PDB file of C-alpha atoms in Angstrom:
ATOM      1  CA  UNK A   1     -19.052  -3.976 -16.996  1.00 44.00           C
ATOM      2  CA  UNK A   2     -21.062  -1.206 -14.890  1.00 41.00           C
ATOM      3  CA  UNK A   3     -24.100  -1.298 -17.153  1.00 43.00           C
ATOM      4  CA  UNK A   4     -24.434  -5.187 -16.785  1.00 42.00           C
ATOM      5  CA  UNK A   5     -24.178  -4.811 -13.263  1.00 48.00           C
ATOM      6  CA  UNK A   6     -26.797  -2.188 -12.974  1.00 42.00           C
ATOM      7  CA  UNK A   7     -29.129  -4.253 -15.090  1.00 46.00           C
ATOM      8  CA  UNK A   8     -28.625  -7.444 -12.961  1.00 47.00           C
ATOM      9  CA  UNK A   9     -29.090  -5.377  -9.561  1.00 51.00           C
ATOM     10  CA  UNK A  10     -32.515  -3.582 -10.749  1.00 45.00           C
ATOM     11  CA  UNK A  11     -33.865  -6.982 -11.700  1.00 49.00           C
ATOM     12  CA  UNK A  12     -32.998  -8.314  -8.424  1.00 49.00           C
ATOM     13  CA  UNK A  13     -34.773  -5.207  -6.973  1.00 45.00           C
ATOM     14  CA  UNK A  14     -37.962  -6.055  -8.973  1.00 44.00           C
ATOM     15  CA  UNK A  15     -38.186  -9.567  -8.332  1.00 47.00           C
ATOM     16  CA  UNK A  16     -37.677  -9.402  -4.541  1.00 47.00           C
ATOM     17  CA  UNK A  17     -40.337  -6.758  -4.422  1.00 46.00           C
ATOM     18  CA  UNK A  18     -42.611  -8.462  -6.208  1.00 48.00           C
ATOM     19  CA  UNK A  19     -42.071 -12.104  -4.869  1.00 46.00           C
ATOM     20  CA  UNK A  20     -44.673 -11.826  -2.178  1.00 42.00           C
ATOM     21  CA  UNK A  21     -47.373 -10.586  -4.431  1.00 43.00           C
ATOM     22  CA  UNK A  22     -47.618 -13.006  -7.047  1.00 40.00           C
ATOM     23  CA  UNK A  23     -50.649 -14.636  -5.821  1.00 38.00           C
ATOM     24  CA  UNK A  24     -53.804 -11.960  -6.196  1.00 39.00           C
ATOM     25  CA  UNK A  25     -55.274 -11.212  -2.712  1.00 42.00           C
ATOM     26  CA  UNK A  26     -58.833 -11.169  -1.979  1.00 45.00           C
ATOM     27  CA  UNK A  27     -60.801  -8.385   0.137  1.00 45.00           C
ATOM     28  CA  UNK A  28     -59.855 -10.765   3.202  1.00 45.00           C
ATOM     29  CA  UNK A  29     -56.269 -10.866   2.087  1.00 46.00           C
ATOM     30  CA  UNK A  30     -56.812 -14.689   1.354  1.00 47.00           C
ATOM     31  CA  UNK A  31     -55.948 -16.230  -1.870  1.00 48.00           C
ATOM     32  CA  UNK A  32     -58.755 -16.188  -4.385  1.00 46.00           C
ATOM     33  CA  UNK A  33     -60.074 -19.520  -5.050  1.00 49.00           C
ATOM     34  CA  UNK A  34     -59.638 -20.681  -8.580  1.00 48.00           C
ATOM     35  CA  UNK A  35     -63.004 -21.185  -9.726  1.00 47.00           C
ATOM     36  CA  UNK A  36     -63.971 -17.734  -8.212  1.00 47.00           C
ATOM     37  CA  UNK A  37     -65.364 -15.395 -10.694  1.00 53.00           C
ATOM     38  CA  UNK A  38     -63.017 -12.098 -10.431  1.00 49.00           C
ATOM     39  CA  UNK A  39     -65.091  -8.974  -9.503  1.00 54.00           C
ATOM     40  CA  UNK A  40     -63.992  -5.484 -10.518  1.00 52.00           C
ATOM     41  CA  UNK A  41     -63.002  -4.993  -6.882  1.00 53.00           C
ATOM     42  CA  UNK A  42     -60.794  -8.037  -7.045  1.00 50.00           C
ATOM     43  CA  UNK A  43     -59.496  -7.056 -10.176  1.00 44.00           C
ATOM     44  CA  UNK A  44     -58.399  -3.973  -9.001  1.00 49.00           C
ATOM     45  CA  UNK A  45     -56.559  -5.221  -6.126  1.00 48.00           C
ATOM     46  CA  UNK A  46     -54.935  -8.235  -8.477  1.00 47.00           C
ATOM     47  CA  UNK A  47     -53.630  -5.261 -10.425  1.00 50.00           C
ATOM     48  CA  UNK A  48     -52.195  -3.281  -7.209  1.00 50.00           C
ATOM     49  CA  UNK A  49     -50.877  -6.581  -5.897  1.00 46.00           C
ATOM     50  CA  UNK A  50     -48.019  -6.101  -8.694  1.00 45.00           C
ATOM     51  CA  UNK A  51     -46.968  -2.768  -7.731  1.00 47.00           C
ATOM     52  CA  UNK A  52     -43.725  -2.458  -5.463  1.00 49.00           C
ATOM     53  CA  UNK A  53     -44.159  -1.836  -1.682  1.00 53.00           C
ATOM     54  CA  UNK A  54     -42.671   1.950  -0.918  1.00 47.00           C
ATOM     55  CA  UNK A  55     -40.658   0.746   2.022  1.00 46.00           C
ATOM     56  CA  UNK A  56     -38.947  -2.268   0.104  1.00 42.00           C
ATOM     57  CA  UNK A  57     -38.427  -0.033  -2.719  1.00 47.00           C
ATOM     58  CA  UNK A  58     -36.637   2.612  -0.486  1.00 46.00           C
ATOM     59  CA  UNK A  59     -34.680   0.024   1.287  1.00 48.00           C
ATOM     60  CA  UNK A  60     -33.538  -1.430  -2.300  1.00 48.00           C
ATOM     61  CA  UNK A  61     -32.652   2.016  -3.615  1.00 44.00           C
ATOM     62  CA  UNK A  62     -30.339   2.587  -0.504  1.00 48.00           C
ATOM     63  CA  UNK A  63     -29.006  -0.864  -0.832  1.00 44.00           C
ATOM     64  CA  UNK A  64     -27.910   0.180  -4.500  1.00 42.00           C
ATOM     65  CA  UNK A  65     -26.336   3.616  -3.608  1.00 41.00           C
ATOM     66  CA  UNK A  66     -24.275   1.619  -1.013  1.00 45.00           C
ATOM     67  CA  UNK A  67     -23.013  -0.608  -3.652  1.00 44.00           C
ATOM     68  CA  UNK A  68     -21.649   2.009  -5.895  1.00 40.00           C
ATOM     69  CA  UNK A  69     -18.222   2.482  -5.140  1.00 45.00           C
ATOM     70  CA  UNK A  70     -17.583   6.319  -3.925  1.00 46.00           C
ATOM     71  CA  UNK A  71     -15.117   8.529  -5.921  1.00 47.00           C
ATOM     72  CA  UNK A  72     -11.324   8.492  -5.127  1.00 53.00           C
ATOM     73  CA  UNK A  73      -9.108  11.343  -5.387  1.00 61.00           C
ATOM     74  CA  UNK A  74      -5.924  11.109  -7.137  1.00 81.00           C
ATOM     75  CA  UNK A  75      -3.106   9.790  -5.280  1.00 91.00           C
ATOM     76  CA  UNK A  76       0.203  11.633  -5.315  1.00 96.00           C
ATOM     77  CA  UNK A  77       3.253  10.682  -4.060  1.00 96.00           C
ATOM     78  CA  UNK A  78       6.099  12.968  -2.858  1.00 97.00           C
ATOM     79  CA  UNK A  79       8.947  12.827   0.288  1.00 97.00           C
ATOM     80  CA  UNK A  80       7.430  14.672   3.136  1.00 96.00           C
ATOM     81  CA  UNK A  81      10.893  16.278   3.953  1.00 97.00           C
ATOM     82  CA  UNK A  82      13.733  16.589   1.701  1.00 97.00           C
ATOM     83  CA  UNK A  83      17.561  17.266   2.851  1.00 96.00           C
ATOM     84  CA  UNK A  84      19.807  18.938   0.243  1.00 96.00           C
ATOM     85  CA  UNK A  85      23.517  19.900   0.652  1.00 96.00           C
ATOM     86  CA  UNK A  86      24.074  23.696  -0.137  1.00 95.00           C
ATOM     87  CA  UNK A  87      25.204  24.336  -3.720  1.00 94.00           C
ATOM     88  CA  UNK A  88      24.047  20.734  -5.099  1.00 95.00           C
ATOM     89  CA  UNK A  89      21.327  20.001  -7.336  1.00 96.00           C
ATOM     90  CA  UNK A  90      18.194  18.854  -5.761  1.00 96.00           C
ATOM     91  CA  UNK A  91      15.692  16.621  -7.669  1.00 97.00           C
ATOM     92  CA  UNK A  92      12.008  17.361  -6.386  1.00 97.00           C
ATOM     93  CA  UNK A  93      10.037  14.164  -7.001  1.00 97.00           C
ATOM     94  CA  UNK A  94       6.472  14.373  -7.606  1.00 97.00           C
ATOM     95  CA  UNK A  95       4.405  11.061  -9.172  1.00 97.00           C
ATOM     96  CA  UNK A  96       0.854  10.658  -9.378  1.00 96.00           C
ATOM     97  CA  UNK A  97      -1.867   7.692  -9.900  1.00 93.00           C
ATOM     98  CA  UNK A  98      -4.845   8.430 -12.075  1.00 90.00           C
ATOM     99  CA  UNK A  99      -7.717   6.338 -13.511  1.00 88.00           C
ATOM    100  CA  UNK A 100      -7.167   8.047 -16.912  1.00 92.00           C
ATOM    101  CA  UNK A 101      -4.243   8.126 -19.248  1.00 93.00           C
ATOM    102  CA  UNK A 102      -2.411  11.560 -19.840  1.00 95.00           C
ATOM    103  CA  UNK A 103      -4.085  13.616 -22.592  1.00 94.00           C
ATOM    104  CA  UNK A 104      -1.674  16.781 -22.897  1.00 93.00           C
ATOM    105  CA  UNK A 105      -4.059  18.874 -24.402  1.00 94.00           C
ATOM    106  CA  UNK A 106      -6.223  18.498 -20.956  1.00 94.00           C
ATOM    107  CA  UNK A 107      -3.598  18.069 -18.386  1.00 96.00           C
ATOM    108  CA  UNK A 108      -2.348  20.861 -16.163  1.00 96.00           C
ATOM    109  CA  UNK A 109       0.573  21.011 -13.823  1.00 97.00           C
ATOM    110  CA  UNK A 110       1.466  24.011 -11.519  1.00 97.00           C
ATOM    111  CA  UNK A 111       4.660  24.163  -9.115  1.00 97.00           C
ATOM    112  CA  UNK A 112       4.760  26.669  -6.486  1.00 97.00           C
ATOM    113  CA  UNK A 113       7.016  27.853  -3.736  1.00 97.00           C
ATOM    114  CA  UNK A 114       6.031  28.981  -0.024  1.00 96.00           C
ATOM    115  CA  UNK A 115       8.787  30.379   1.975  1.00 95.00           C
ATOM    116  CA  UNK A 116       6.464  30.401   5.204  1.00 93.00           C
ATOM    117  CA  UNK A 117       3.469  28.789   6.424  1.00 89.00           C
ATOM    118  CA  UNK A 118       1.588  32.164   6.250  1.00 92.00           C
ATOM    119  CA  UNK A 119       3.352  33.246   2.990  1.00 93.00           C
ATOM    120  CA  UNK A 120       1.733  33.287  -0.186  1.00 95.00           C
ATOM    121  CA  UNK A 121       2.762  30.765  -2.897  1.00 96.00           C
ATOM    122  CA  UNK A 122       4.714  31.858  -5.950  1.00 96.00           C
ATOM    123  CA  UNK A 123       4.107  29.796  -9.077  1.00 96.00           C
ATOM    124  CA  UNK A 124       7.548  29.112 -10.944  1.00 97.00           C
ATOM    125  CA  UNK A 125       6.427  26.351 -13.360  1.00 96.00           C
ATOM    126  CA  UNK A 126       3.358  25.287 -15.384  1.00 96.00           C
ATOM    127  CA  UNK A 127       2.358  22.911 -17.810  1.00 96.00           C
ATOM    128  CA  UNK A 128      -0.670  23.839 -20.481  1.00 93.00           C
ATOM    129  CA  UNK A 129       0.087  21.751 -23.415  1.00 93.00           C
ATOM    130  CA  UNK A 130       3.968  22.162 -23.014  1.00 94.00           C
ATOM    131  CA  UNK A 131       6.160  23.004 -19.892  1.00 95.00           C
ATOM    132  CA  UNK A 132       6.278  26.797 -19.078  1.00 94.00           C
ATOM    133  CA  UNK A 133       9.105  28.213 -16.998  1.00 94.00           C
ATOM    134  CA  UNK A 134       8.019  31.341 -15.396  1.00 93.00           C
ATOM    135  CA  UNK A 135      11.470  31.925 -14.401  1.00 90.00           C
ATOM    136  CA  UNK A 136      10.903  33.396 -11.135  1.00 90.00           C
ATOM    137  CA  UNK A 137      13.076  35.968  -9.890  1.00 91.00           C
ATOM    138  CA  UNK A 138      14.059  33.716  -6.894  1.00 92.00           C
ATOM    139  CA  UNK A 139      15.096  30.845  -9.011  1.00 94.00           C
ATOM    140  CA  UNK A 140      16.015  32.319 -12.418  1.00 88.00           C
ATOM    141  CA  UNK A 141      17.296  29.565 -14.696  1.00 91.00           C
ATOM    142  CA  UNK A 142      18.086  27.137 -11.827  1.00 96.00           C
ATOM    143  CA  UNK A 143      14.735  25.156 -12.440  1.00 96.00           C
ATOM    144  CA  UNK A 144      14.374  22.311 -15.236  1.00 95.00           C
ATOM    145  CA  UNK A 145      11.592  19.945 -15.766  1.00 97.00           C
ATOM    146  CA  UNK A 146      12.975  16.480 -15.261  1.00 96.00           C
ATOM    147  CA  UNK A 147       9.759  14.319 -15.435  1.00 96.00           C
ATOM    148  CA  UNK A 148       7.295  12.824 -18.198  1.00 96.00           C
ATOM    149  CA  UNK A 149       3.730  13.323 -17.815  1.00 95.00           C
ATOM    150  CA  UNK A 150       2.822  10.411 -19.869  1.00 94.00           C
ATOM    151  CA  UNK A 151       4.415   8.294 -17.249  1.00 95.00           C
ATOM    152  CA  UNK A 152       2.685  10.234 -14.493  1.00 96.00           C
ATOM    153  CA  UNK A 153       5.950  11.887 -13.267  1.00 97.00           C
ATOM    154  CA  UNK A 154       5.849  15.666 -12.669  1.00 97.00           C
ATOM    155  CA  UNK A 155       9.106  15.975 -11.216  1.00 97.00           C
ATOM    156  CA  UNK A 156      11.454  18.988 -11.333  1.00 97.00           C
ATOM    157  CA  UNK A 157      15.373  19.733 -10.624  1.00 97.00           C
ATOM    158  CA  UNK A 158      16.580  22.602  -8.853  1.00 97.00           C
ATOM    159  CA  UNK A 159      20.186  23.221  -9.584  1.00 96.00           C
ATOM    160  CA  UNK A 160      22.858  25.028  -7.414  1.00 96.00           C
ATOM    161  CA  UNK A 161      20.449  25.010  -4.303  1.00 96.00           C
ATOM    162  CA  UNK A 162      21.090  28.107  -2.113  1.00 95.00           C
ATOM    163  CA  UNK A 163      20.205  28.472   1.672  1.00 94.00           C
ATOM    164  CA  UNK A 164      17.207  30.765   0.164  1.00 95.00           C
ATOM    165  CA  UNK A 165      15.737  28.029  -1.231  1.00 96.00           C
ATOM    166  CA  UNK A 166      14.509  26.675   2.276  1.00 97.00           C
ATOM    167  CA  UNK A 167      10.535  26.429   2.342  1.00 96.00           C
ATOM    168  CA  UNK A 168       7.673  24.215   0.846  1.00 97.00           C
ATOM    169  CA  UNK A 169       6.940  23.439  -2.608  1.00 98.00           C
ATOM    170  CA  UNK A 170       3.582  22.366  -3.718  1.00 98.00           C
ATOM    171  CA  UNK A 171       2.622  20.200  -6.643  1.00 97.00           C
ATOM    172  CA  UNK A 172      -0.727  20.768  -8.370  1.00 97.00           C
ATOM    173  CA  UNK A 173      -1.960  18.094 -11.013  1.00 97.00           C
ATOM    174  CA  UNK A 174      -5.096  17.827 -12.994  1.00 96.00           C
ATOM    175  CA  UNK A 175      -5.746  15.133 -15.321  1.00 95.00           C
ATOM    176  CA  UNK A 176      -9.428  15.505 -16.806  1.00 93.00           C
ATOM    177  CA  UNK A 177     -11.828  13.807 -17.037  1.00 91.00           C
ATOM    178  CA  UNK A 178     -10.355  13.058 -13.368  1.00 89.00           C
ATOM    179  CA  UNK A 179     -12.191  15.404 -11.493  1.00 88.00           C
ATOM    180  CA  UNK A 180      -9.924  15.308  -8.460  1.00 89.00           C
ATOM    181  CA  UNK A 181      -7.113  17.713  -8.311  1.00 92.00           C
ATOM    182  CA  UNK A 182      -3.852  15.908  -6.889  1.00 95.00           C
ATOM    183  CA  UNK A 183      -1.260  17.922  -4.334  1.00 96.00           C
ATOM    184  CA  UNK A 184       1.998  17.057  -3.120  1.00 97.00           C
ATOM    185  CA  UNK A 185       4.127  19.057  -0.693  1.00 97.00           C
ATOM    186  CA  UNK A 186       7.546  18.934  -0.120  1.00 97.00           C
ATOM    187  CA  UNK A 187       9.576  20.576   2.855  1.00 97.00           C
ATOM    188  CA  UNK A 188      13.024  21.473   1.648  1.00 97.00           C
ATOM    189  CA  UNK A 189      16.003  21.658   3.976  1.00 96.00           C
ATOM    190  CA  UNK A 190      19.112  23.049   3.134  1.00 96.00           C
ATOM    191  CA  UNK A 191      22.618  21.865   4.789  1.00 95.00           C
ATOM    192  CA  UNK A 192      25.758  23.723   4.984  1.00 91.00           C
ATOM    193  CA  UNK A 193      27.763  20.367   5.104  1.00 80.00           C
ATOM    194  CA  UNK A 194      27.058  16.540   4.808  1.00 72.00           C
ATOM    195  CA  UNK A 195      26.133  14.883   8.092  1.00 64.00           C
ATOM    196  CA  UNK A 196      28.816  13.128   9.697  1.00 65.00           C
ATOM    197  CA  UNK A 197      28.891   9.292   9.173  1.00 65.00           C
ATOM    198  CA  UNK A 198      28.012   7.147  11.958  1.00 62.00           C
ATOM    199  CA  UNK A 199      31.295   5.572  13.521  1.00 57.00           C
ATOM    200  CA  UNK A 200      31.209   2.039  13.458  1.00 61.00           C
ATOM    201  CA  UNK A 201      34.676   1.062  14.713  1.00 68.00           C
ATOM    202  CA  UNK A 202      32.965   0.696  18.389  1.00 66.00           C
ATOM    203  CA  UNK A 203      30.345  -1.963  16.837  1.00 70.00           C
ATOM    204  CA  UNK A 204      32.635  -3.878  14.845  1.00 72.00           C
ATOM    205  CA  UNK A 205      34.872  -4.083  18.066  1.00 79.00           C
ATOM    206  CA  UNK A 206      31.993  -5.428  19.914  1.00 76.00           C
ATOM    207  CA  UNK A 207      30.860  -7.781  17.248  1.00 80.00           C
ATOM    208  CA  UNK A 208      34.388  -9.341  16.879  1.00 80.00           C
ATOM    209  CA  UNK A 209      34.558  -9.845  20.547  1.00 81.00           C
ATOM    210  CA  UNK A 210      31.386 -11.331  21.166  1.00 83.00           C
ATOM    211  CA  UNK A 211      32.094 -13.578  18.054  1.00 84.00           C
ATOM    212  CA  UNK A 212      35.515 -14.511  19.248  1.00 83.00           C
ATOM    213  CA  UNK A 213      34.138 -15.309  22.607  1.00 83.00           C
ATOM    214  CA  UNK A 214      31.279 -17.493  21.372  1.00 84.00           C
ATOM    215  CA  UNK A 215      33.715 -19.662  19.075  1.00 83.00           C
ATOM    216  CA  UNK A 216      36.141 -20.030  22.236  1.00 85.00           C
ATOM    217  CA  UNK A 217      33.265 -21.298  24.146  1.00 85.00           C
ATOM    218  CA  UNK A 218      31.981 -23.839  21.337  1.00 87.00           C
ATOM    219  CA  UNK A 219      35.568 -24.965  20.800  1.00 80.00           C
ATOM    220  CA  UNK A 220      35.816 -25.643  24.525  1.00 82.00           C
ATOM    221  CA  UNK A 221      32.810 -27.478  24.728  1.00 82.00           C
ATOM    222  CA  UNK A 222      33.879 -29.691  21.759  1.00 78.00           C
ATOM    223  CA  UNK A 223      37.240 -30.678  23.433  1.00 78.00           C
ATOM    224  CA  UNK A 224      35.621 -31.454  26.518  1.00 78.00           C
ATOM    225  CA  UNK A 225      33.144 -33.890  24.772  1.00 72.00           C
ATOM    226  CA  UNK A 226      35.803 -35.340  22.890  1.00 72.00           C
ATOM    227  CA  UNK A 227      37.545 -35.914  26.133  1.00 76.00           C
ATOM    228  CA  UNK A 228      34.660 -37.275  27.969  1.00 73.00           C
ATOM    229  CA  UNK A 229      34.094 -39.505  25.074  1.00 69.00           C
ATOM    230  CA  UNK A 230      37.433 -41.122  24.914  1.00 68.00           C
ATOM    231  CA  UNK A 231      37.423 -41.699  28.509  1.00 72.00           C
ATOM    232  CA  UNK A 232      34.303 -43.538  28.439  1.00 70.00           C
ATOM    233  CA  UNK A 233      35.596 -45.687  25.512  1.00 69.00           C
ATOM    234  CA  UNK A 234      38.624 -46.500  27.849  1.00 69.00           C
ATOM    235  CA  UNK A 235      36.434 -47.431  30.505  1.00 69.00           C
ATOM    236  CA  UNK A 236      34.547 -49.462  28.111  1.00 70.00           C
ATOM    237  CA  UNK A 237      37.478 -51.370  26.950  1.00 70.00           C
ATOM    238  CA  UNK A 238      38.894 -52.003  30.539  1.00 67.00           C
ATOM    239  CA  UNK A 239      35.749 -53.492  31.668  1.00 68.00           C
ATOM    240  CA  UNK A 240      35.569 -55.594  28.755  1.00 68.00           C
ATOM    241  CA  UNK A 241      39.242 -56.933  29.297  1.00 67.00           C
ATOM    242  CA  UNK A 242      38.594 -57.516  33.023  1.00 72.00           C
ATOM    243  CA  UNK A 243      35.335 -59.853  31.895  1.00 68.00           C
ATOM    244  CA  UNK A 244      37.186 -61.680  29.444  1.00 67.00           C
ATOM    245  CA  UNK A 245      40.060 -62.367  32.217  1.00 66.00           C
ATOM    246  CA  UNK A 246      37.466 -63.618  34.726  1.00 67.00           C
ATOM    247  CA  UNK A 247      36.150 -66.103  32.308  1.00 63.00           C
ATOM    248  CA  UNK A 248      39.521 -67.508  31.305  1.00 63.00           C
ATOM    249  CA  UNK A 249      40.426 -67.853  35.051  1.00 60.00           C
ATOM    250  CA  UNK A 250      37.306 -69.720  35.734  1.00 59.00           C
ATOM    251  CA  UNK A 251      37.698 -71.925  32.827  1.00 56.00           C
ATOM    252  CA  UNK A 252      41.278 -72.901  33.906  1.00 55.00           C
ATOM    253  CA  UNK A 253      40.294 -73.905  37.483  1.00 54.00           C
ATOM    254  CA  UNK A 254      37.679 -76.194  36.082  1.00 49.00           C
ATOM    255  CA  UNK A 255      40.106 -78.086  34.122  1.00 51.00           C
ATOM    256  CA  UNK A 256      42.271 -78.681  37.125  1.00 54.00           C
ATOM    257  CA  UNK A 257      39.706 -80.033  39.474  1.00 52.00           C
ATOM    258  CA  UNK A 258      39.271 -83.812  37.826  1.00 54.00           C
ATOM    259  CA  UNK A 259      43.226 -84.300  38.231  1.00 45.00           C
TER     260      UNK A 259
END
């Protein structure tokens, strides 16, 4: 796909650079008349007219390089901060995206621990064709690999987390032929006790009160509307009866007249 695109781009530059030079120019920069016999000087100018102009060539070259997409570094996804309860197991997640599949013979991974920002990093696990647990004195046998490089997952699990485990955990990934090295940084915080749950009793009471109030208001509005409708209907019925009685009285008086 890239080869075909480059071929069409180069063809476009070539045609564009020579479009204005398809007509041979004479000594006075005018097209040579057809019947005119070409001299050696006009032949030379005719041949030079097919050469690409330097200014346009440089412009096309810069346009070509602007169309080439720049290299994108490997993307590594890790949590910025991880809070873990003292004595529990902590999974340090680290996943990555790469344009290439993982080849275990070339893939490499390094996990390091950094106690403070100015402290040196200590490597405690790496991958060189297989997982190598360096069994750092700080962690001993508490670290185990819980990821799968073939699925772009290189997470590790730290068992029985201690207060001394607080610090920065770095995940370095190389996946040739990708030339960029991925890096993820996790700040581990150890809690002595679980954070208290937020008491939602007040929120529930307020919500129930507001909901009940709205229900009462809606009910009152419905009752008032029904009462008004009944009154309107009663008034309409009374008016209709009055009109009918008036018509009846009028007809009776008209009949008594001739007698």
